[in-house]
Tab-separated table of C-alpha atoms in Angstrom:
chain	number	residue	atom	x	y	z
I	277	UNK	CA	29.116	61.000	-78.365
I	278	UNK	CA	32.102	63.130	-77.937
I	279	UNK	CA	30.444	65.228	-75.496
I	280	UNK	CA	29.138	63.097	-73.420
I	281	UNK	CA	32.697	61.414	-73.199
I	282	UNK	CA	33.783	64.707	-72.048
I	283	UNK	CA	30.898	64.794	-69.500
I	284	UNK	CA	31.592	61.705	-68.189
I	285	UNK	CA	35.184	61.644	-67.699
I	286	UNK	CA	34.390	65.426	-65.774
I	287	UNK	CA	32.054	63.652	-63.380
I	288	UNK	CA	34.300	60.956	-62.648
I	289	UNK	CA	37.234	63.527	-62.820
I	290	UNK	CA	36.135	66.239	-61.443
I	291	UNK	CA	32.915	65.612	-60.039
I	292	UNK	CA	33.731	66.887	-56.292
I	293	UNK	CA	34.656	70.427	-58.185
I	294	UNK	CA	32.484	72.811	-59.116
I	295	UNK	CA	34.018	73.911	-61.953
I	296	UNK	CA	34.157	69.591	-62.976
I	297	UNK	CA	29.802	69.644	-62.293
I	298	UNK	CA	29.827	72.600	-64.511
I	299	UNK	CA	31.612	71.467	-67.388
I	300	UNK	CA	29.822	68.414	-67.539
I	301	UNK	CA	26.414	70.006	-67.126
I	302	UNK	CA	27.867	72.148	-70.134
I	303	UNK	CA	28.621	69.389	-72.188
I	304	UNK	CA	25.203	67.392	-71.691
I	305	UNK	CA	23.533	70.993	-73.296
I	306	UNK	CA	25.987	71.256	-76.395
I	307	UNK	CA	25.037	67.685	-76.663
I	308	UNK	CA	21.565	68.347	-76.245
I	309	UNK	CA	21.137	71.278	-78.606
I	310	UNK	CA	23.079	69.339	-81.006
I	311	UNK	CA	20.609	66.575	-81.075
I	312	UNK	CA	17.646	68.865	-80.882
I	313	UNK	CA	18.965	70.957	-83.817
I	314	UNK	CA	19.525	68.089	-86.316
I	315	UNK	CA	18.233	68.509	-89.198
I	316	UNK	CA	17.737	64.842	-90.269
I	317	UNK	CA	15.758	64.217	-86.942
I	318	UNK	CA	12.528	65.040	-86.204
I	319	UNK	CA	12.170	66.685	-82.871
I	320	UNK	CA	11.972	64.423	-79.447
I	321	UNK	CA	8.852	64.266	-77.701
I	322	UNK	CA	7.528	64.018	-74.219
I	323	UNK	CA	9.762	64.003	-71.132
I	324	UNK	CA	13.432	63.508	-73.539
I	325	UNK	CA	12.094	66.217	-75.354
I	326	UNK	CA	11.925	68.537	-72.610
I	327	UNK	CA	15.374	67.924	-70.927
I	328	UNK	CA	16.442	68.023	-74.568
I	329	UNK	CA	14.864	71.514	-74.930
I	330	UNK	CA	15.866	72.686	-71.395
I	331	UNK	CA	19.399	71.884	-71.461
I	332	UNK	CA	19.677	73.574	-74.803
I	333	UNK	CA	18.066	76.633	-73.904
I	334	UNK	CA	20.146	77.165	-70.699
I	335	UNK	CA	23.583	75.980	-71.222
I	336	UNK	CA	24.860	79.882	-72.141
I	337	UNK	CA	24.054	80.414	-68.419
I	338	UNK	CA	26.071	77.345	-67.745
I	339	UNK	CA	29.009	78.373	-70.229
I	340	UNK	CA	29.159	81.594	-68.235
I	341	UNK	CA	28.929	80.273	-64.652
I	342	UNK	CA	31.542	77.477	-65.910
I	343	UNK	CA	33.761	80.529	-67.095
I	344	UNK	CA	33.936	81.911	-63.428
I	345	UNK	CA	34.462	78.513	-61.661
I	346	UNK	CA	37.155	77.857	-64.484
I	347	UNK	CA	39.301	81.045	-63.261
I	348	UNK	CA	38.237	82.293	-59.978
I	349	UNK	CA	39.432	80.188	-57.934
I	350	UNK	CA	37.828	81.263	-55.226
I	351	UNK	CA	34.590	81.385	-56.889
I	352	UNK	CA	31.046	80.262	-54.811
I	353	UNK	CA	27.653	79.237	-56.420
I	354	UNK	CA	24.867	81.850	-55.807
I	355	UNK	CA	21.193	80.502	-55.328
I	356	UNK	CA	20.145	82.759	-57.766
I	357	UNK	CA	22.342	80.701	-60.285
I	358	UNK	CA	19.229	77.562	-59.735
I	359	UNK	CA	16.476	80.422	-60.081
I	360	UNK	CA	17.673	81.785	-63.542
I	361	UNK	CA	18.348	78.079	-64.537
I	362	UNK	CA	14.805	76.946	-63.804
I	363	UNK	CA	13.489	80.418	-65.730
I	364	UNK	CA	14.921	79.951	-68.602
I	365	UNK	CA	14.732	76.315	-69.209
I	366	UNK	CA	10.812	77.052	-68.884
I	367	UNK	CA	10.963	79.123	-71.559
I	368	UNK	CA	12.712	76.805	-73.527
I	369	UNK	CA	10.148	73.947	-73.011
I	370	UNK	CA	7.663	76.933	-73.711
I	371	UNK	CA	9.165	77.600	-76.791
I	372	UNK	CA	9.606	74.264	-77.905
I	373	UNK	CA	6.253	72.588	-77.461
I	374	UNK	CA	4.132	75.622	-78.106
I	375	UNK	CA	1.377	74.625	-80.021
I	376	UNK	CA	1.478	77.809	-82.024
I	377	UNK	CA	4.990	78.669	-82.314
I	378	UNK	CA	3.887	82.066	-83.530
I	379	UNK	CA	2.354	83.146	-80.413
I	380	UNK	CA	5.768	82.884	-78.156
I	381	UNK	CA	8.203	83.968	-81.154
I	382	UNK	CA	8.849	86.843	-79.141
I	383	UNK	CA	10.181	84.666	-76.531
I	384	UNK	CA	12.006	82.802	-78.866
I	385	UNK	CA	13.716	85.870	-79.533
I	386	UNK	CA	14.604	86.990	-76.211
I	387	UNK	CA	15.778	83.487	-75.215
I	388	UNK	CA	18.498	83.759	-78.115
I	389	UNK	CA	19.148	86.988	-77.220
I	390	UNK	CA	20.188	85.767	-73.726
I	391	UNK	CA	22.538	83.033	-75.125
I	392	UNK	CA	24.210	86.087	-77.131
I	393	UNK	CA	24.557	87.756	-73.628
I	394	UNK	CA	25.501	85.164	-71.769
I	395	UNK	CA	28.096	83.850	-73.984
I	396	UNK	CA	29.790	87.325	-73.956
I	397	UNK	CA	29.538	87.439	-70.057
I	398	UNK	CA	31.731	83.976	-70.620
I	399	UNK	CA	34.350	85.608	-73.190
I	400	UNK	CA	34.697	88.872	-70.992
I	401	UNK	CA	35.346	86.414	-67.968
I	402	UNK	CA	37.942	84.532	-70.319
I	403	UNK	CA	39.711	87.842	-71.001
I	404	UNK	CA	39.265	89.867	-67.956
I	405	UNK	CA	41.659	86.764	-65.739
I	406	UNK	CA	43.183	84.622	-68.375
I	407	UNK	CA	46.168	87.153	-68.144
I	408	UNK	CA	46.674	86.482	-64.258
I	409	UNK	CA	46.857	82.686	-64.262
I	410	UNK	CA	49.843	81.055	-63.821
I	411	UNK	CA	49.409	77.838	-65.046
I	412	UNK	CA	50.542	77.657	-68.514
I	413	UNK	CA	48.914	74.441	-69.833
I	414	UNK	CA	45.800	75.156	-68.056
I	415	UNK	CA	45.928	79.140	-69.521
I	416	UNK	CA	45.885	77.610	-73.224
I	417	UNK	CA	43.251	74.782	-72.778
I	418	UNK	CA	40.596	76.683	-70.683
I	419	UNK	CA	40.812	80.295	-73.211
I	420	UNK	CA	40.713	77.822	-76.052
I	421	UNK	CA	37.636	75.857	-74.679
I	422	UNK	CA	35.653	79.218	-72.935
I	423	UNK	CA	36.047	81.395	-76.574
I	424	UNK	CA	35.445	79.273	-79.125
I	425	UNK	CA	32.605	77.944	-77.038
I	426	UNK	CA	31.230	80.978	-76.528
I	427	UNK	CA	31.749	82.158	-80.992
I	428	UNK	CA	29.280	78.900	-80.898
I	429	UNK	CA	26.910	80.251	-78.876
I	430	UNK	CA	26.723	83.523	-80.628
I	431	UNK	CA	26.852	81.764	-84.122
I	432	UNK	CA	23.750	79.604	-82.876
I	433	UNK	CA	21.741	81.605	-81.639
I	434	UNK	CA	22.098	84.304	-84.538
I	435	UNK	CA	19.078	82.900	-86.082
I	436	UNK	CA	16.708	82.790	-83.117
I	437	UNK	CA	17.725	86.765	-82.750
I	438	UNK	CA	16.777	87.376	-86.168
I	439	UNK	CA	13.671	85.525	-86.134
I	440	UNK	CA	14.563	83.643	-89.412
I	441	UNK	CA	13.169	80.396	-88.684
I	442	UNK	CA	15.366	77.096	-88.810
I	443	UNK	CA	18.745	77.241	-90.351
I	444	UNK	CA	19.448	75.876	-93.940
I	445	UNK	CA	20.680	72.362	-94.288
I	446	UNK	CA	24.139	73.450	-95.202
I	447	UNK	CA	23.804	76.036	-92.216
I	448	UNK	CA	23.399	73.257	-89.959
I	449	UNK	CA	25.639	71.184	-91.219
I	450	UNK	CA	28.328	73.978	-90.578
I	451	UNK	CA	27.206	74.103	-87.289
I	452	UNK	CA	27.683	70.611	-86.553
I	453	UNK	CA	30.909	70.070	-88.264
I	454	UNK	CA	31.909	73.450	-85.655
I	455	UNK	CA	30.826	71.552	-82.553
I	456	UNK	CA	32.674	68.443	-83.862
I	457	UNK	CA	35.650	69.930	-84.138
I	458	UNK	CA	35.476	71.460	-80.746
I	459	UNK	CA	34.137	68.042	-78.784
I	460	UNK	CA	37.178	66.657	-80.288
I	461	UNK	CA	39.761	68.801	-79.511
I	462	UNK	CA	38.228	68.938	-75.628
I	463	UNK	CA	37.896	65.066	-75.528
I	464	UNK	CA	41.685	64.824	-76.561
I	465	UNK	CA	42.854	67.331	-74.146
I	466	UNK	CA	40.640	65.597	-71.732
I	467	UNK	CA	42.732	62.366	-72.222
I	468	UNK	CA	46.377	63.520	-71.989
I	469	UNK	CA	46.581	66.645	-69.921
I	470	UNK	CA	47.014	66.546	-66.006
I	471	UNK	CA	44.188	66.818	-64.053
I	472	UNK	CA	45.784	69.833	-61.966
I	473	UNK	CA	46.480	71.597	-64.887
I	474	UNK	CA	42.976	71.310	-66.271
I	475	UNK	CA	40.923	72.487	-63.081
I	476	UNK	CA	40.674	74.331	-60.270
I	477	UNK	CA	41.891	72.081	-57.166
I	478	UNK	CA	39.388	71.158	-54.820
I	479	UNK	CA	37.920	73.658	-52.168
I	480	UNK	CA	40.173	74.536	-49.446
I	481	UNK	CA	43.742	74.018	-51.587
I	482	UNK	CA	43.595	76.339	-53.945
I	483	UNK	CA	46.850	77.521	-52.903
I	484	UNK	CA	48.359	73.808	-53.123
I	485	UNK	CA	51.581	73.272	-55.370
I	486	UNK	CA	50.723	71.542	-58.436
I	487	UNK	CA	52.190	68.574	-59.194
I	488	UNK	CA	52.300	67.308	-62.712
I	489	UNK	CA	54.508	64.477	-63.800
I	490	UNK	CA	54.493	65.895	-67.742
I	491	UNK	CA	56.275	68.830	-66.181
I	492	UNK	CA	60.028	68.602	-64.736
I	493	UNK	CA	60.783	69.974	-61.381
I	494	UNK	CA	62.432	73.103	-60.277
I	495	UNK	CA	66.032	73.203	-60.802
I	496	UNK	CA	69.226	74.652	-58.966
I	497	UNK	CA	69.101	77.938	-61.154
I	498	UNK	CA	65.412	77.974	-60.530
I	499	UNK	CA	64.931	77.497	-57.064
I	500	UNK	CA	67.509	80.061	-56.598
I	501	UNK	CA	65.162	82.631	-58.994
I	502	UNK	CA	62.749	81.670	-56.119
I	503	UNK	CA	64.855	82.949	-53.272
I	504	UNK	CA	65.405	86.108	-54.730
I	505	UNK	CA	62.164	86.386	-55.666
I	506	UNK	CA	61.028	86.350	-52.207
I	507	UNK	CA	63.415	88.728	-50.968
I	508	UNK	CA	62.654	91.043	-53.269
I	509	UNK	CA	58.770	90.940	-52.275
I	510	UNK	CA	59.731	91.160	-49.102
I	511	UNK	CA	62.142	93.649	-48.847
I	512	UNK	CA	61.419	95.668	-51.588
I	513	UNK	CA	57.393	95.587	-51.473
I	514	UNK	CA	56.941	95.431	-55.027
I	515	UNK	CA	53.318	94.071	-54.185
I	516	UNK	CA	52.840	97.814	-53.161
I	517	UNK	CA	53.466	99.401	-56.584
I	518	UNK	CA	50.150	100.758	-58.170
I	519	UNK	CA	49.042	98.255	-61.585
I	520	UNK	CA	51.888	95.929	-60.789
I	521	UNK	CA	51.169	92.946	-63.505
I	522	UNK	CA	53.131	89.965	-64.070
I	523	UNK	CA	54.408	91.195	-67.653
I	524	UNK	CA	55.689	94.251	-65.614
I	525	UNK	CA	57.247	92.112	-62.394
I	526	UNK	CA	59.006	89.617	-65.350
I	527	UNK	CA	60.914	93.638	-66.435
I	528	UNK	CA	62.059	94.057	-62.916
I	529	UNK	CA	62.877	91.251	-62.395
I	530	UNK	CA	65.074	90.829	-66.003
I	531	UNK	CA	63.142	86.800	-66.905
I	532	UNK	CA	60.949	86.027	-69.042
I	533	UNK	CA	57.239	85.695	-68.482
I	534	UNK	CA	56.683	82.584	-68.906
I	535	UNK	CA	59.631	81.743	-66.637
I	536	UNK	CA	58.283	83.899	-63.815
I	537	UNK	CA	55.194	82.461	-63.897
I	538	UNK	CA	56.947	78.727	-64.004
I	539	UNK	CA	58.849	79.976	-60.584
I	540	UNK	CA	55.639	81.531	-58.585
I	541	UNK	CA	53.442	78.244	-59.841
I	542	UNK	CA	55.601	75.620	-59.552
I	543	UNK	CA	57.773	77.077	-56.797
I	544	UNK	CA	56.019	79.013	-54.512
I	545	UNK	CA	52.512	76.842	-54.875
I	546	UNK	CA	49.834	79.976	-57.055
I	547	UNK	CA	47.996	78.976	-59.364
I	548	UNK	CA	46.959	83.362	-59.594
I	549	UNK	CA	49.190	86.008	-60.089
I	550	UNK	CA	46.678	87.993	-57.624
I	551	UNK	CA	47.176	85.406	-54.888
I	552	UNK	CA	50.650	85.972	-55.084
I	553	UNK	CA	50.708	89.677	-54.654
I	554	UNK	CA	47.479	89.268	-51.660
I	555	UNK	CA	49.917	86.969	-49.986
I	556	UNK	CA	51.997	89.766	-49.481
I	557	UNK	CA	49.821	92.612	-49.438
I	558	UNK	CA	47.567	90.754	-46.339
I	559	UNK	CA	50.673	89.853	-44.305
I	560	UNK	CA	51.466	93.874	-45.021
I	561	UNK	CA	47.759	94.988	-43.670
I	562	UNK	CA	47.909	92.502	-40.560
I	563	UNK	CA	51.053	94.154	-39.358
I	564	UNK	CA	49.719	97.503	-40.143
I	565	UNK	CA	46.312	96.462	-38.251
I	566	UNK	CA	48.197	94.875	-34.973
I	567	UNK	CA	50.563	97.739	-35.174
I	568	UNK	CA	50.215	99.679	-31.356
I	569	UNK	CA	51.783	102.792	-32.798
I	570	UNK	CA	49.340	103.780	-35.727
I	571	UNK	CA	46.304	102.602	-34.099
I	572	UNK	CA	44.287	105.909	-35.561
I	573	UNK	CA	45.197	105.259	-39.218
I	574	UNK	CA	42.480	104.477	-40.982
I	575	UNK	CA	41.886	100.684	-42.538
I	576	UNK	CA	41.212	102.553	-45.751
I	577	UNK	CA	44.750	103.859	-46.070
I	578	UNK	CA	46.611	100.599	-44.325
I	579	UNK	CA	44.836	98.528	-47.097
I	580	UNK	CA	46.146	101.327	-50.214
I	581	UNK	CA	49.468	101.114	-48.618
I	582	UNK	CA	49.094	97.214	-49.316
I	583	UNK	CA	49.085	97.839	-52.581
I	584	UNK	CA	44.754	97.219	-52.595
I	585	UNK	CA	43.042	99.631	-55.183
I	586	UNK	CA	40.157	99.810	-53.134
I	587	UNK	CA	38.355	98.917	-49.902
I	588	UNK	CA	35.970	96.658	-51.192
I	589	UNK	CA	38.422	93.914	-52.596
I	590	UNK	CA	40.952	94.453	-49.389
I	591	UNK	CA	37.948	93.520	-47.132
I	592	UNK	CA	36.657	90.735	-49.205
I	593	UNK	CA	40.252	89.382	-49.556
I	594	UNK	CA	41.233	90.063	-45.591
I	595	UNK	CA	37.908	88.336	-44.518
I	596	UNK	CA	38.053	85.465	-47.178
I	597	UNK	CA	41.647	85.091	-45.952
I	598	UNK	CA	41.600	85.473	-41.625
I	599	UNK	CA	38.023	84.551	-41.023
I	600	UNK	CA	37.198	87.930	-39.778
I	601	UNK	CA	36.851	91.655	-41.092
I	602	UNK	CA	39.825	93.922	-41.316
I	603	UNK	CA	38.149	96.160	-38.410
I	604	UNK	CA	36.870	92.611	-36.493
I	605	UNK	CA	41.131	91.633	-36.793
I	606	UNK	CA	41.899	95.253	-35.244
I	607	UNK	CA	39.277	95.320	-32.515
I	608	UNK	CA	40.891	92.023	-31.376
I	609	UNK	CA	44.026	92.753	-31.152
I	610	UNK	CA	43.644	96.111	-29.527
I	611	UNK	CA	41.266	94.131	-27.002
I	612	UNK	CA	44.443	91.237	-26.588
I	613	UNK	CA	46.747	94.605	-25.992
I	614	UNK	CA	44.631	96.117	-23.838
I	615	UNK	CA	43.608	93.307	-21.247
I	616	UNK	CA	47.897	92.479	-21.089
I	617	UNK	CA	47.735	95.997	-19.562
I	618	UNK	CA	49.160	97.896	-22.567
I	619	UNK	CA	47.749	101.187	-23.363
I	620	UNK	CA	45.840	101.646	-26.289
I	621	UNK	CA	44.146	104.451	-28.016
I	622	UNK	CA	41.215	102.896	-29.675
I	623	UNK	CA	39.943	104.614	-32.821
């Protein structure tokens, strides 16, 4: 009942999100496996049965995808997502109406296996970006939810890897006192935490400021931090220095970490320590791009100058940013320069 209450107040939450659709789809499988798995209940038949069994089987997938819509912000479903959905919740039905479960234990065995997979793919996510989000409230609740919902994946589906059959009584009883204490932990956060500080804004503002009435504004001393925070950026181009991290800005910049992320969040409007450095790093490449005097340098170089690591991100970034390709920005200005009769030496 607790998940469900968590899926429901997601929908009517969050439902325009992706990352609110996600969390409640989770929520209806932890549900679902929970009532498919208990041991005092015979397993559902007929068409309950199978969105019972389907849900259950799939909702690693869902963890995972829910982990990248939690903290990417700019994060966009794949068909492919649908595709692997509808595969595996197949199997699942397979699985779990077989009339001789021996003859699909394999596949019994690989669908655990891919919950094990899945929910690491989820953890990984947690780890690899949980570092570069600047939202403090948001940093604790989402790791908290993302790992220990992915140690109850792996704990879950240890026995369909091993082959072993049903869990004891006491097993599942473990397991259910687990999921309890999670649902209830979520459903309370759920009911006193600001909505901005839970999920990703809606498409189109992820850059918005947050507002959060639990949370006191910016002041004096503070929005003075801001200033010189911007003047360093811009006049020092610390965005340019090679592994720059937040833990390492907070040195140069003699705060604390927790403060620094405090002034670029609630005073400058990121909710990603990445977005804050792009900011600066694509207004850098633009210049370098429209620049009439290095119009032979290569967009390679312009974007490592940025303060980029590689071409790949820099383009996805410029295009994701400007509508158009770094070289598609160039041509156009070089075209603009050219036709107001300047001369141009086009690469």
């Amino acid at each position: 009942m607790l998940l469900l209450l968590v899926g429901l107040l997601l929908i009517r939450d969050y439902g325009r999100t992706a990352a609110g659709r996600l969390g409640a789809l989770f929520a209806a499988g932890a549900a679902a496996h929970a009532l498919w798995n208990a041991a005092a209940l015979s397993h559902p038949s007929g068409v309950f049965g199978a969105v019972l069994v389907g849900l259950s089987a799939t909702n690693s997938l869902v963890l995972w995808v829910f982990a990248r819509a939690l903290f990417d912000d700019g994060h966009r479903a794949q068909w492919w997502y649908a595709l692997l959905w509808g595969v595996i919740a197949g199997a699942g039905i397979l699985c779990g109406f077989a009339l001789h479960p021996g003859g699909v234990q394999w596949l019994s065995q690989i669908l655990a296996l891919q919950s094990v997979i899945f929910a690491f793919l989820a953890g990984a996510q947690t780890l690899a970006t949980w570092r570069a989000d600047l939202v403090e409230p948001r940093r604790r609740l989402r790791l908290f939810i993302v790992i220990t919902a992915a140690a109850y994946t792996v704990v879950t589906a240890a026995s369909g890897v091993s082959g072993a059959g049903a869990p004891p009584l006491t097993v599942a009883v473990a397991e259910a006192a687990v999921l309890l204490c999670l649902a209830a932990v979520v459903a309370y956060s759920m009911l006193r935490i600001s909505g901005n500080d839970l999920l990703t804004a809606a498409p189109g503002r992820q850059l918005a400021v947050v507002v959060d009435n639990a949370t006191s504004p910016l002041d004096q001393a503070e929005l003075e931090s801001v200033a010189r925070l911007k003047r360093v950026m811009a006049v020092e181009r610390l965005y340019r220095r090679d592994g720059l991290t937040i833990g390492r800005l907070a040195e140069l910049q003699n705060v604390p970490e927790y403060k620094l992320r405090r002034l670029i969040n609630r005073g400058l409007g990121y909710r990603n320590f990445t977005q804050f450095l792009n900011h600066y790093r694509l207004a850098d490449a633009k210049a370098a791009l429209a620049d009439p005097s290095q119009p032979g340098k290569s967009i390679l170089n312009i974007a490592l100058e940025a303060g980029f690591n590689s071409l790949g991100p820099f383009n996805r970034a410029f295009k994701a940013a400007n509508g158009v390709t770094p070289g598609e920005f160039r041509r156009g200005h070089i075209g603009a320069a050219t036709a107001a009769g300047e001369p141009q030496r086009i690469q």
